[in-house]
CSV table of C-alpha atoms and ligand atoms in Angstrom, one decimal:
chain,number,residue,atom,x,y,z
A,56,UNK,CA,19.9,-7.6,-23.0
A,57,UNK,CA,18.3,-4.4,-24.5
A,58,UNK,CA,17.1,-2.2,-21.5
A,59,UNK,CA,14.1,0.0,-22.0
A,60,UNK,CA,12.7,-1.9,-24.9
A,61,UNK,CA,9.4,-4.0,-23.6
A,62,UNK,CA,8.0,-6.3,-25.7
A,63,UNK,CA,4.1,-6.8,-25.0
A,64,UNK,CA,3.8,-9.0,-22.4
A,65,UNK,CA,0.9,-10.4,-20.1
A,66,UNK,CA,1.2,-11.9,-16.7
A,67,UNK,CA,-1.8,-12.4,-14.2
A,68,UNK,CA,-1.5,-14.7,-11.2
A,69,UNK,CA,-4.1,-16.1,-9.0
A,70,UNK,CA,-4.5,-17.8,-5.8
A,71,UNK,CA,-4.9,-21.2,-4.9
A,72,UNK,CA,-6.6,-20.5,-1.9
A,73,UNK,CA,-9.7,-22.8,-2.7
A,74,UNK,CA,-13.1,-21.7,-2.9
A,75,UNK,CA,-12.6,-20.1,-6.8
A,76,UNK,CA,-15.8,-17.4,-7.5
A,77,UNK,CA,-17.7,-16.1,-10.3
A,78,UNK,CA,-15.4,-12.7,-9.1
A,79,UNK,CA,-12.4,-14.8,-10.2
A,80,UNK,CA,-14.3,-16.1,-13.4
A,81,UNK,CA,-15.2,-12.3,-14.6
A,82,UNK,CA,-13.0,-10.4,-13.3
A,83,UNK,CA,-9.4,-12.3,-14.1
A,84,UNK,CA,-10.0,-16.0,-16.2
A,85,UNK,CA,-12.4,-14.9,-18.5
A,86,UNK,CA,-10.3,-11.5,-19.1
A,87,UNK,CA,-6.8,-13.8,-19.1
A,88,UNK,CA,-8.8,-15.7,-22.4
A,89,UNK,CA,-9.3,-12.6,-24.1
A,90,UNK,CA,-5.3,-11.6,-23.6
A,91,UNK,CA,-4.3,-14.4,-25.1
A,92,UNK,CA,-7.2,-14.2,-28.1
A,93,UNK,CA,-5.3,-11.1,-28.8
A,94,UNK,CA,-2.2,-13.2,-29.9
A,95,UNK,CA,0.2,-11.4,-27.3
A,96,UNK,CA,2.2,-13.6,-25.1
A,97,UNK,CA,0.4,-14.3,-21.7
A,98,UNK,CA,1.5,-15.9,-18.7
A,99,UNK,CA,-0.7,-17.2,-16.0
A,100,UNK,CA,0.7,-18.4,-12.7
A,101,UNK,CA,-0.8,-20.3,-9.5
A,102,UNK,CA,1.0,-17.9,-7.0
A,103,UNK,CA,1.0,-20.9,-4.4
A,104,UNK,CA,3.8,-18.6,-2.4
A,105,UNK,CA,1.2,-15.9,-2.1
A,106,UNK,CA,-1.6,-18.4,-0.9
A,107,UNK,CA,0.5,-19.4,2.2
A,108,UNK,CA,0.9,-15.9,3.5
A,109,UNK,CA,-2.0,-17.2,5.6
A,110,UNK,CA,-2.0,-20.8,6.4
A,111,UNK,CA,-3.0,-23.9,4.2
A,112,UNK,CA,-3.4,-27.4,4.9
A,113,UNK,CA,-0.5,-28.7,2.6
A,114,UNK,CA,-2.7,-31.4,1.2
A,115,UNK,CA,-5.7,-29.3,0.1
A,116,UNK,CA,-3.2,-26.5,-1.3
A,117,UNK,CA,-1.9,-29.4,-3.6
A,118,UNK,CA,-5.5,-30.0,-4.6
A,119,UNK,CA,-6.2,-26.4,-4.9
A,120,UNK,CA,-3.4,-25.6,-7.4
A,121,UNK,CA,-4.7,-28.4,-9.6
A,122,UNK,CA,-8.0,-27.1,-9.4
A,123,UNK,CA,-7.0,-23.5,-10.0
A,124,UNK,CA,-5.1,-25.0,-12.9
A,125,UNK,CA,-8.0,-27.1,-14.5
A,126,UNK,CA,-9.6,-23.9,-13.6
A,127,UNK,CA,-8.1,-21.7,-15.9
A,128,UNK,CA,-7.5,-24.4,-18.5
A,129,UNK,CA,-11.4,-25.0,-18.5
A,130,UNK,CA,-12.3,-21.1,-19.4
A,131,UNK,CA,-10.0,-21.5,-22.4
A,132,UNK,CA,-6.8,-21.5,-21.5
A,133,UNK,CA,-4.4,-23.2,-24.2
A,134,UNK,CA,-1.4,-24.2,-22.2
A,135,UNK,CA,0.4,-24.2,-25.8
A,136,UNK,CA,-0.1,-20.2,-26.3
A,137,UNK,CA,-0.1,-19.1,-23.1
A,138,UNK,CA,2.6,-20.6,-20.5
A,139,UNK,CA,0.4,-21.9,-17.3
A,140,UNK,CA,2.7,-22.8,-13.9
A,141,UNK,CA,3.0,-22.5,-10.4
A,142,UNK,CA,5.0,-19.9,-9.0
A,143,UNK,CA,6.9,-21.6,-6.2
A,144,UNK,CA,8.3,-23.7,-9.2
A,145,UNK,CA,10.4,-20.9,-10.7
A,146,UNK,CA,12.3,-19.9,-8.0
A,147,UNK,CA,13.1,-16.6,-9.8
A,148,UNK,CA,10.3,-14.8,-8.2
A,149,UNK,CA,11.0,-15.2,-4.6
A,150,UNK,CA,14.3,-14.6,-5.6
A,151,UNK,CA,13.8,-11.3,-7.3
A,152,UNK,CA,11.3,-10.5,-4.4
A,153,UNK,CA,13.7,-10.5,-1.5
A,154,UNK,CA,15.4,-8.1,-3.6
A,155,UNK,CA,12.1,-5.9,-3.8
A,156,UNK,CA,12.2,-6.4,-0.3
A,157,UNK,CA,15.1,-4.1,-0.1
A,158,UNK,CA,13.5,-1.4,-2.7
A,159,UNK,CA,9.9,-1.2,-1.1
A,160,UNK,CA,9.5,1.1,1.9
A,161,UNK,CA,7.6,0.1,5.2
A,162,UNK,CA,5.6,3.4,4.5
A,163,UNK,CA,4.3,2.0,1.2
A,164,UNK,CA,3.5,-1.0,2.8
A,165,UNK,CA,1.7,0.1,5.5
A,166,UNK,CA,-0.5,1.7,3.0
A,167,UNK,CA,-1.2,-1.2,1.3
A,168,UNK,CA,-5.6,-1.5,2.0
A,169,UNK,CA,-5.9,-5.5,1.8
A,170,UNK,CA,-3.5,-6.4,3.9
A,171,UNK,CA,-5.3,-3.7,6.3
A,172,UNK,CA,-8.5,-6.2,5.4
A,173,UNK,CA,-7.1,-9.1,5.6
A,174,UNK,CA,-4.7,-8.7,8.8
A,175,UNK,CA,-8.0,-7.0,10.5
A,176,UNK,CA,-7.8,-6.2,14.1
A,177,UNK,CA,-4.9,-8.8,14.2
A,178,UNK,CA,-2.5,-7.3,12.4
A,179,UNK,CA,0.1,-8.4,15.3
A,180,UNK,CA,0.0,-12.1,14.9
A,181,UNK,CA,-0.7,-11.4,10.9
A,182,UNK,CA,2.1,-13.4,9.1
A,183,UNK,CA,5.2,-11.5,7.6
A,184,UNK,CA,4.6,-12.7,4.5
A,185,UNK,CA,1.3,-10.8,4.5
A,186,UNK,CA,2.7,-7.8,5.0
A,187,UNK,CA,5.0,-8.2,2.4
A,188,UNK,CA,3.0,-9.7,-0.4
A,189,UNK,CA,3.1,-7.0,-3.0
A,190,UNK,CA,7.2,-6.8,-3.0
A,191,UNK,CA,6.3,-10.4,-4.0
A,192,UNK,CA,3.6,-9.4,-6.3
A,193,UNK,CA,6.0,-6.8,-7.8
A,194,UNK,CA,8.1,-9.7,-8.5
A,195,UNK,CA,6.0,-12.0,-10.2
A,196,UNK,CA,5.7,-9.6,-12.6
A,197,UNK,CA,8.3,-7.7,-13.2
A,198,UNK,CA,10.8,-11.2,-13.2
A,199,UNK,CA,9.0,-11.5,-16.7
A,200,UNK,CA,9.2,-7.3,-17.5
A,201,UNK,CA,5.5,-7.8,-18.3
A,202,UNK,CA,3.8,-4.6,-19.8
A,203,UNK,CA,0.2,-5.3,-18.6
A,204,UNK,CA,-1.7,-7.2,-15.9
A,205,UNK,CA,-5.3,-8.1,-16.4
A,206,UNK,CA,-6.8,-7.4,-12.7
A,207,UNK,CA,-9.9,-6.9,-10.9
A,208,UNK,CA,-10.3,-3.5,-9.3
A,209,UNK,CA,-9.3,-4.6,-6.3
A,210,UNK,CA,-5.6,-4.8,-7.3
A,211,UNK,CA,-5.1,-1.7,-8.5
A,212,UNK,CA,-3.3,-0.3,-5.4
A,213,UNK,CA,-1.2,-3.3,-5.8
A,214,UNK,CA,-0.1,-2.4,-9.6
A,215,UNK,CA,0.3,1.1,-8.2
A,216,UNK,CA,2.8,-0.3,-6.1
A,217,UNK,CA,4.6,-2.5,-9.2
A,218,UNK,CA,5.6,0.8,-10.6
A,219,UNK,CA,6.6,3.0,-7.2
A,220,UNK,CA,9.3,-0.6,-7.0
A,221,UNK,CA,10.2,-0.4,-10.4
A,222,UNK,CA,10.7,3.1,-10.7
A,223,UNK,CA,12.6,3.3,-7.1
A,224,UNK,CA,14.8,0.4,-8.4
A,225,UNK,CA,15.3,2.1,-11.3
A,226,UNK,CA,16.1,5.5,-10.4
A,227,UNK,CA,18.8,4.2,-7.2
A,228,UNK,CA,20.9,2.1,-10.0
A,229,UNK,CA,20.5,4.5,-12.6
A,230,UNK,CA,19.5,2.2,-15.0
A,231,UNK,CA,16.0,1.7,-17.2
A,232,UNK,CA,15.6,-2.2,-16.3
A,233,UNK,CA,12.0,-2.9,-15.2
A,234,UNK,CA,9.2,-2.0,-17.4
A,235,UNK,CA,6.3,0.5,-16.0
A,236,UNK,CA,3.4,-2.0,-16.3
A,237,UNK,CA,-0.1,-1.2,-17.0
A,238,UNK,CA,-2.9,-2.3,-15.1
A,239,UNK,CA,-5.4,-4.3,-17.5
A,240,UNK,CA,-8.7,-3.1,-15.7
A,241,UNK,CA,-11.6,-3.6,-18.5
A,242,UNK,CA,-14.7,-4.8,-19.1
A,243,UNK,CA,-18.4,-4.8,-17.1
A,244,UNK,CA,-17.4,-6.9,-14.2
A,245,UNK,CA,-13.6,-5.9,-12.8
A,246,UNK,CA,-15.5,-5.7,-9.2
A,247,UNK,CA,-18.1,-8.4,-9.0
A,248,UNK,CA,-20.2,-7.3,-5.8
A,249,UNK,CA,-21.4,-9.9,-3.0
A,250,UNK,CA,-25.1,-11.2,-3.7
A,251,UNK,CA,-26.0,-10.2,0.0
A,252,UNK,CA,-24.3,-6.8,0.1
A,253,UNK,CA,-23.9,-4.7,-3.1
A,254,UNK,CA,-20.9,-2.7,-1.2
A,255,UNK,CA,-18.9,-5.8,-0.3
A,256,UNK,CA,-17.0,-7.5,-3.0
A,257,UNK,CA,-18.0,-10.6,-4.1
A,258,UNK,CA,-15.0,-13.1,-2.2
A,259,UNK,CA,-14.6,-16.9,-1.4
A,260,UNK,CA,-13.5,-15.8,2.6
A,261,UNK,CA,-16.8,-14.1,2.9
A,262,UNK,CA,-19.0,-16.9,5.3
A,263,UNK,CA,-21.9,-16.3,3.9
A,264,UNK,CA,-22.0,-19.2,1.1
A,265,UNK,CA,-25.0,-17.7,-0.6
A,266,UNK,CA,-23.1,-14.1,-1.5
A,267,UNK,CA,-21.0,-15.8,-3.9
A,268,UNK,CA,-22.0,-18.2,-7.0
A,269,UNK,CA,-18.7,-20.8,-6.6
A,270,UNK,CA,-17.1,-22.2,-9.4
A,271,UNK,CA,-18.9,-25.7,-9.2
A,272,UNK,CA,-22.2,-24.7,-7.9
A,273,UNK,CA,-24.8,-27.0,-9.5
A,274,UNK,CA,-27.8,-25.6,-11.6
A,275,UNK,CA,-30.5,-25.6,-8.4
A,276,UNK,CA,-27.5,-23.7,-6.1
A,277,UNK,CA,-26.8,-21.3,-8.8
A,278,UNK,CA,-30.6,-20.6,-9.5
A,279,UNK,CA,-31.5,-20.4,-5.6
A,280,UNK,CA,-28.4,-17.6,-5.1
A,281,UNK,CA,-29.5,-15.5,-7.5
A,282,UNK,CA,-33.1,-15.6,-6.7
A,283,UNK,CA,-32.0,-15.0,-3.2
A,284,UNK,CA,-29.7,-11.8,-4.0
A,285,UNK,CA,-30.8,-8.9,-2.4
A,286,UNK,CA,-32.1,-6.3,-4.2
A,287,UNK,CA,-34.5,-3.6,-3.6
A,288,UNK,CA,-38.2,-4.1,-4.6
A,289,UNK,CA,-38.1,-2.0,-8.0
A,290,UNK,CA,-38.2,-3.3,-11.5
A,291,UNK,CA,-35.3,-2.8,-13.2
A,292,UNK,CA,-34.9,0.6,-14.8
A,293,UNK,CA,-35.1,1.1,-18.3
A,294,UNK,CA,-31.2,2.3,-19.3
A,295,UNK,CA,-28.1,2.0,-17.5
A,296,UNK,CA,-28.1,6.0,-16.0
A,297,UNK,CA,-31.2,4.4,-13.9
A,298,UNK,CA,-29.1,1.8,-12.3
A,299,UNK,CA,-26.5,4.8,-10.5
A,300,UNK,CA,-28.0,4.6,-6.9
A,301,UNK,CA,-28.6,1.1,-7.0
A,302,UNK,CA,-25.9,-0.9,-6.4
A,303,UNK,CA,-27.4,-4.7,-6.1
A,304,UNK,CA,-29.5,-4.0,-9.1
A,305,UNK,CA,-26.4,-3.3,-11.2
A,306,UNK,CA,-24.4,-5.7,-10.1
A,307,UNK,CA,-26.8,-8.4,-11.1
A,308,UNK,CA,-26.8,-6.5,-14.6
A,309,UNK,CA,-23.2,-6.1,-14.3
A,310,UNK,CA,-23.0,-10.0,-14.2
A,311,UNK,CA,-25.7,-10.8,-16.9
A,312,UNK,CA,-23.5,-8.5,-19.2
A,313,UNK,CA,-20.1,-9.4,-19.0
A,314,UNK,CA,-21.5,-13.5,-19.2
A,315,UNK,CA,-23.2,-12.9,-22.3
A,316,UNK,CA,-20.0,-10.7,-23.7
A,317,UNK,CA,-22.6,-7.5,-23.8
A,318,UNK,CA,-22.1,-4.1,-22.5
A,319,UNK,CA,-24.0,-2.8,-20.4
A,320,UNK,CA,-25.9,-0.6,-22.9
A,321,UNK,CA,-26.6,-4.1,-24.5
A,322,UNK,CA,-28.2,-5.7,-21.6
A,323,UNK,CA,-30.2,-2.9,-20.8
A,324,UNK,CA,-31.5,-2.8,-24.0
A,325,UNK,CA,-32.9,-6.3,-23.2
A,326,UNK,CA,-33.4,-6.4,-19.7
A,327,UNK,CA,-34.7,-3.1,-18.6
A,328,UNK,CA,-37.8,-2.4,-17.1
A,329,UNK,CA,-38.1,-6.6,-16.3
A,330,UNK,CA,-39.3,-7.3,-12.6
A,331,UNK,CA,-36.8,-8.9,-10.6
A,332,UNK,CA,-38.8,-12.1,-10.6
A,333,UNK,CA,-38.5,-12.4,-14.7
A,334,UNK,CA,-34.6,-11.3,-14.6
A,335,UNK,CA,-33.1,-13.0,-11.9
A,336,UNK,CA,-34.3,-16.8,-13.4
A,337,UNK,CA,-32.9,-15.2,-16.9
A,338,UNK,CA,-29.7,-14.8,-15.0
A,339,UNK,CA,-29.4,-17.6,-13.7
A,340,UNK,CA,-30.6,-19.9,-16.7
A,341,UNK,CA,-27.2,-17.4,-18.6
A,342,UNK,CA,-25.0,-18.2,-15.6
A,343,UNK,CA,-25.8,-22.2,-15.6
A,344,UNK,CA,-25.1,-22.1,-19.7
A,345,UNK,CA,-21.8,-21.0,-19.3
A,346,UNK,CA,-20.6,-22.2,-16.2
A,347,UNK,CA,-21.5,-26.0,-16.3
A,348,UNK,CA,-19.3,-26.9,-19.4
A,349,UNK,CA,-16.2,-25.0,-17.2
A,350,UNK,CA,-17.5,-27.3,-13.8
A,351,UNK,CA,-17.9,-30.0,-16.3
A,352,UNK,CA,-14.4,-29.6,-17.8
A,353,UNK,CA,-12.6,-28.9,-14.5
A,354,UNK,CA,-14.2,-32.3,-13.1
A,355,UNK,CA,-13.0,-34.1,-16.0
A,356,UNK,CA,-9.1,-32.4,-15.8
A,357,UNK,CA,-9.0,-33.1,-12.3
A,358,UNK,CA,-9.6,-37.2,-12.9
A,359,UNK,CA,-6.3,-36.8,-14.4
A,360,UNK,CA,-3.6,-34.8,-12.0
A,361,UNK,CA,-0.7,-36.2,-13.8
A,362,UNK,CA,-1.7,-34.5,-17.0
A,363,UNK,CA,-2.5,-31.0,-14.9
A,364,UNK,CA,1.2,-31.7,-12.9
A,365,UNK,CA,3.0,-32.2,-16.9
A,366,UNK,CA,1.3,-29.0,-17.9
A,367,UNK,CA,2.3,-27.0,-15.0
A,368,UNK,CA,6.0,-28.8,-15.2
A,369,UNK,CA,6.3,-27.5,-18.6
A,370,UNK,CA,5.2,-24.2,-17.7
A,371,UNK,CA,7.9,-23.8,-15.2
A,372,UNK,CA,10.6,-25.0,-17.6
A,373,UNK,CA,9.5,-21.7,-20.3
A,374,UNK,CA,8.5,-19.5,-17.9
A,375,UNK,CA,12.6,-19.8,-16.1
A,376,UNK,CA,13.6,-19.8,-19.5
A,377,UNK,CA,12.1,-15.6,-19.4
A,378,UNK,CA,12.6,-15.4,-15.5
A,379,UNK,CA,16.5,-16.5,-15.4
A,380,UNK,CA,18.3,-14.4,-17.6
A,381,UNK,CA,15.7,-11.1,-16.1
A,382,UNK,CA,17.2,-12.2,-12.6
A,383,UNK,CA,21.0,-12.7,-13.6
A,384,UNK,CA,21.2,-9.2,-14.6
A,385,UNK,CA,19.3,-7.9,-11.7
A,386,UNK,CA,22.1,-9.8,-9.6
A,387,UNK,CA,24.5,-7.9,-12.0
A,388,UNK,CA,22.7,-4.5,-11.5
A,389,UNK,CA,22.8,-4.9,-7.9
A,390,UNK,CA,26.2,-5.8,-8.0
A,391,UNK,CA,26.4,-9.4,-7.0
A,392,UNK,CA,29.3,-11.3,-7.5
A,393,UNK,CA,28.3,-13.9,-9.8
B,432,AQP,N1,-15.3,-10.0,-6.8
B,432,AQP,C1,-14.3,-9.9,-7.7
B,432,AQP,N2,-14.6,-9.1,-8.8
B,432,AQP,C2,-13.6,-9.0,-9.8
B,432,AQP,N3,-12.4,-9.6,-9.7
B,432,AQP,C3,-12.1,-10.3,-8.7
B,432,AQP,N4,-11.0,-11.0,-8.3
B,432,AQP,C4,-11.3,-11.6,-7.1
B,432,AQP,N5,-12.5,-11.4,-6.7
B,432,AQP,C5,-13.1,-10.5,-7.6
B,432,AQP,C6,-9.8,-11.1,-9.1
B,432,AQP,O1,-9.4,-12.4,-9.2
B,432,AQP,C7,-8.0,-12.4,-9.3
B,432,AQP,C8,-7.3,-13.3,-8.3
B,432,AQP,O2,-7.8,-13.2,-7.0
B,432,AQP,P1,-7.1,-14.0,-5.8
B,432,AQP,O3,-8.0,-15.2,-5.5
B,432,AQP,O4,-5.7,-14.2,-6.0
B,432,AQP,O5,-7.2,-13.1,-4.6
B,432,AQP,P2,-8.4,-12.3,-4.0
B,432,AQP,O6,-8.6,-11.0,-4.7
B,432,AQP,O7,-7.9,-12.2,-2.6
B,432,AQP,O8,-9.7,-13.3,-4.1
B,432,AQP,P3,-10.8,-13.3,-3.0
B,432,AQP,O9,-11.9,-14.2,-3.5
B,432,AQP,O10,-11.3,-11.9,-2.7
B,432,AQP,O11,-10.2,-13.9,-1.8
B,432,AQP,P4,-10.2,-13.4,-0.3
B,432,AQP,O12,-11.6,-13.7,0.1
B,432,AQP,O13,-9.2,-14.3,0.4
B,432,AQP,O14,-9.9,-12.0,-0.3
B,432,AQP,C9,-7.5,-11.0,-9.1
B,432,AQP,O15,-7.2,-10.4,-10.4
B,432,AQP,C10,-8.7,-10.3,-8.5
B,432,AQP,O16,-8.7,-8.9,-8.9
C-alpha cells in the first residue's frame, strides 16, 4: 500500500442516540449531502459503539439506528455513492481503536471538554468508554485514512485530537501511515444554538423539548418553537454586523439561512429590519417546507426495516472492504504476528 499518498476521502459518523435535531440536520446531514454532490467518496456511519458509552435500552437503539439511517437517507443520501453502515458491523474500528488506546495519553483525554460535559459532576461513575471515545472517534476515521470530516463546531477539539493520534502513531513507528485529516467546518449553521438560550447549543439531551425543533416535529410544534424562541424585543437589524451582540437573534437568522442555502448576507438582505412577529412565522413556514418531505420520507423508510437493515448490510461489506487491508498493516506496523 502507498503510504503518504491520501486520496480524498469523507467520513462523518453520527449517533444513534434518539432524539435527531435540526443541529444534526444543519450542521452534519445536510453538509454530508453536499460532500457527496461534490463527487468525492463519502462514508457515513451510525457509530452505535459510541452511542452506548452511556446506556441504551437495546431495543430502542435498534430503532434508533434505523431511524438515524432513514435519517440520513431522507436528506439525500444515495446509499449507491456514498457507503451508509453501522459501525459496530465493521469490526475494524474497535479494533484499530484499542490500538489508539495505546497511542492517546490520559493527559489528552482529560482535556477532552464534552466528556467534561457530559460526565458532569459524575465523572466517577461516568463509563470508561466515555472517557475514551475520541481514541474511538480517531478510529473511525482514520481505519478509512479519510482526508476530511464534515462536523459541527462542537467537534473540533475531537478532530484536534485525530491528528495529535495520528501524528504520535506516526512519529513512534517512524512511518507516514495515517492521513492528517481536516476538519470540514463550513457553512451558516456548524453551531445551531438552543431556542431558549442563545449560549447553549442546540442538543436532543437538553429537557427542555421546546429549545430544540426535533426531526419529526409536526407543522403546529415547529411553528409554536419558533414563535416561542427567545429573543430580545428588537426588530431585526438591517445587515449582519447588527446581529454581533445578539446571539438569539442570529441564531434564528443563522437557521433561516443555511435552510434556504443563503448566506447570511443573503438573508439579511431579505429579512432585516422585520419585527420578530413577521420573521419568526417566515421561519417557520421555511423550516416546515423543508423538513416535512424528510419526516415524510423517514416515516415511509421506517415501514420497511428490512430494506434500511440490506442497505446498512451492504454498507458494512464495502466499507471492510477499505477498513481491512488499513487494519492488516497497522497490525504489521505494530508488529503483530500475523
Ligand atoms: N446544535 C448543533 N449545531 C451544529 N451541529 C450539531 N451537531 C449536533 N448538534 C449540533 C453535529 O451533529 C453531528 C452528530 O452529533 P451526535 O448526535 O453524534 O452527537 P452530539 O454532538 O453529542 O449530539 P447532541 O444532540 O448534542 O447530543 P447530546 O445532547 O447527547 O450532547 C456532529 O457532527 C455534531 O457536530
Amino acid at each position: 500500500m502507498a503510504e503518504a499518498s491520501f486520496t480524498p476521502r469523507v467520513f462523518s459518523g453520527i449517533q444513534p442516540s434518539g432524539g435527531l435535531t435540526l443541529g444534526n440536520y444543519l450542521g452534519a446531514v445536510k453538509r454530508f449531502v453536499e460532500m457527496q454532490e461534490r463527487g468525492v467518496e463519502t462514508l457515513y456511519c451510525m457509530v452505535d459503539l459510541h452511542a452506548i458509552t452511556v446506556w441504551q435500552d437495546p431495543e430502542a437503539l435498534r430503532r434508533n439506528t434505523r431511524q438515524l439511517a432513514a435519517f440520513m437517507i431522507a436528506s439525500g443520501i444515495d446509499p449507491e455513492r456514498s457507503i451508509v453502515f453501522n459501525q459496530s458491523q465493521v469490526p475494524e474500528h474497535a479494533q484499530l481503536g484499542w490500538i489508539f488506546n495505546c497511542v492517546a495519553r490520559m493527559g489528552w483525554m482529560k482535556r477532552m471538554t464534552q466528556f467534561k460535559d457530559k460526565a458532569g459532576k459524575n465523572a466517577e461513575n461516568a463509563s470508561l468508554g466515555l472517557f475514551g471515545y475520541p481514541a474511538l472517534m480517531a478510529a473511525d476515521i482514520l481505519i478509512y485514512h479519510a482526508t476530511h470530516v464534515p462536523v459541527g463546531e462542537d467537534q473540533k477539539q475531537h478532530l484536534e485530537l485525530t491528528r495529535d493520534i495520528a501524528a504520535k502513531f506516526n512519529h513512534d513507528y517512524g512511518v507516514e501511515f495515517f492521513p492528517m485529516t481536516e476538519p470540514v467546518i463550513e457553512g451558516v449553521a456548524t453551531k445551531v444554538m438552543s431556542l431558549r438560550d442563545g449560549s447553549k447549543k442546540m442538543s436532543k439531551s437538553d429537557p427542555s423539548d421546546m429549545s430544540r425543533i426535533n426531526m419529526g416535529d409536526d407543522a403546529d410544534t415547529i411553528a409554536q418553537k419558533f414563535r416561542k424562541a427567545r429573543t430580545d424585543p428588537e426588530p431585526l437589524p438591517e445587515t449582519v454586523d447588527g446581529l454581533a451582540d445578539r446571539a438569539e437573534a442570529r441564531n434564528l437568522v443563522a437557521i433561516y439561512a443555511a435552510l434556504g442555502d443563503r448566506t447570511m448576507e443573503e438573508a439579511m438582505a431579505e429579512v432585516g429590519g422585520q419585527p420578530f412577529a413577521q420573521f419568526k412565522p417566515r421561519l417557520a413556514d421555511l423550516a416546515v417546507e423543508k423538513l416535512a418531505p424528510i419526516s415524510a420520507e423517514m416515516t415511509r423508510l421506517m415501514d420497511d426495516p428490512a430494506q434500511i437493515d440490506a442497505i446498512l448490510n451492504r454498507g458494512a461489506e464495502r466499507a471492510r472492504a477499505i477498513a481491512g487491508p488499513i487494519l492488516d498493516r497497522t497490525y504489521d506496523i505494530v508488529g503483530m504476528v500475523r
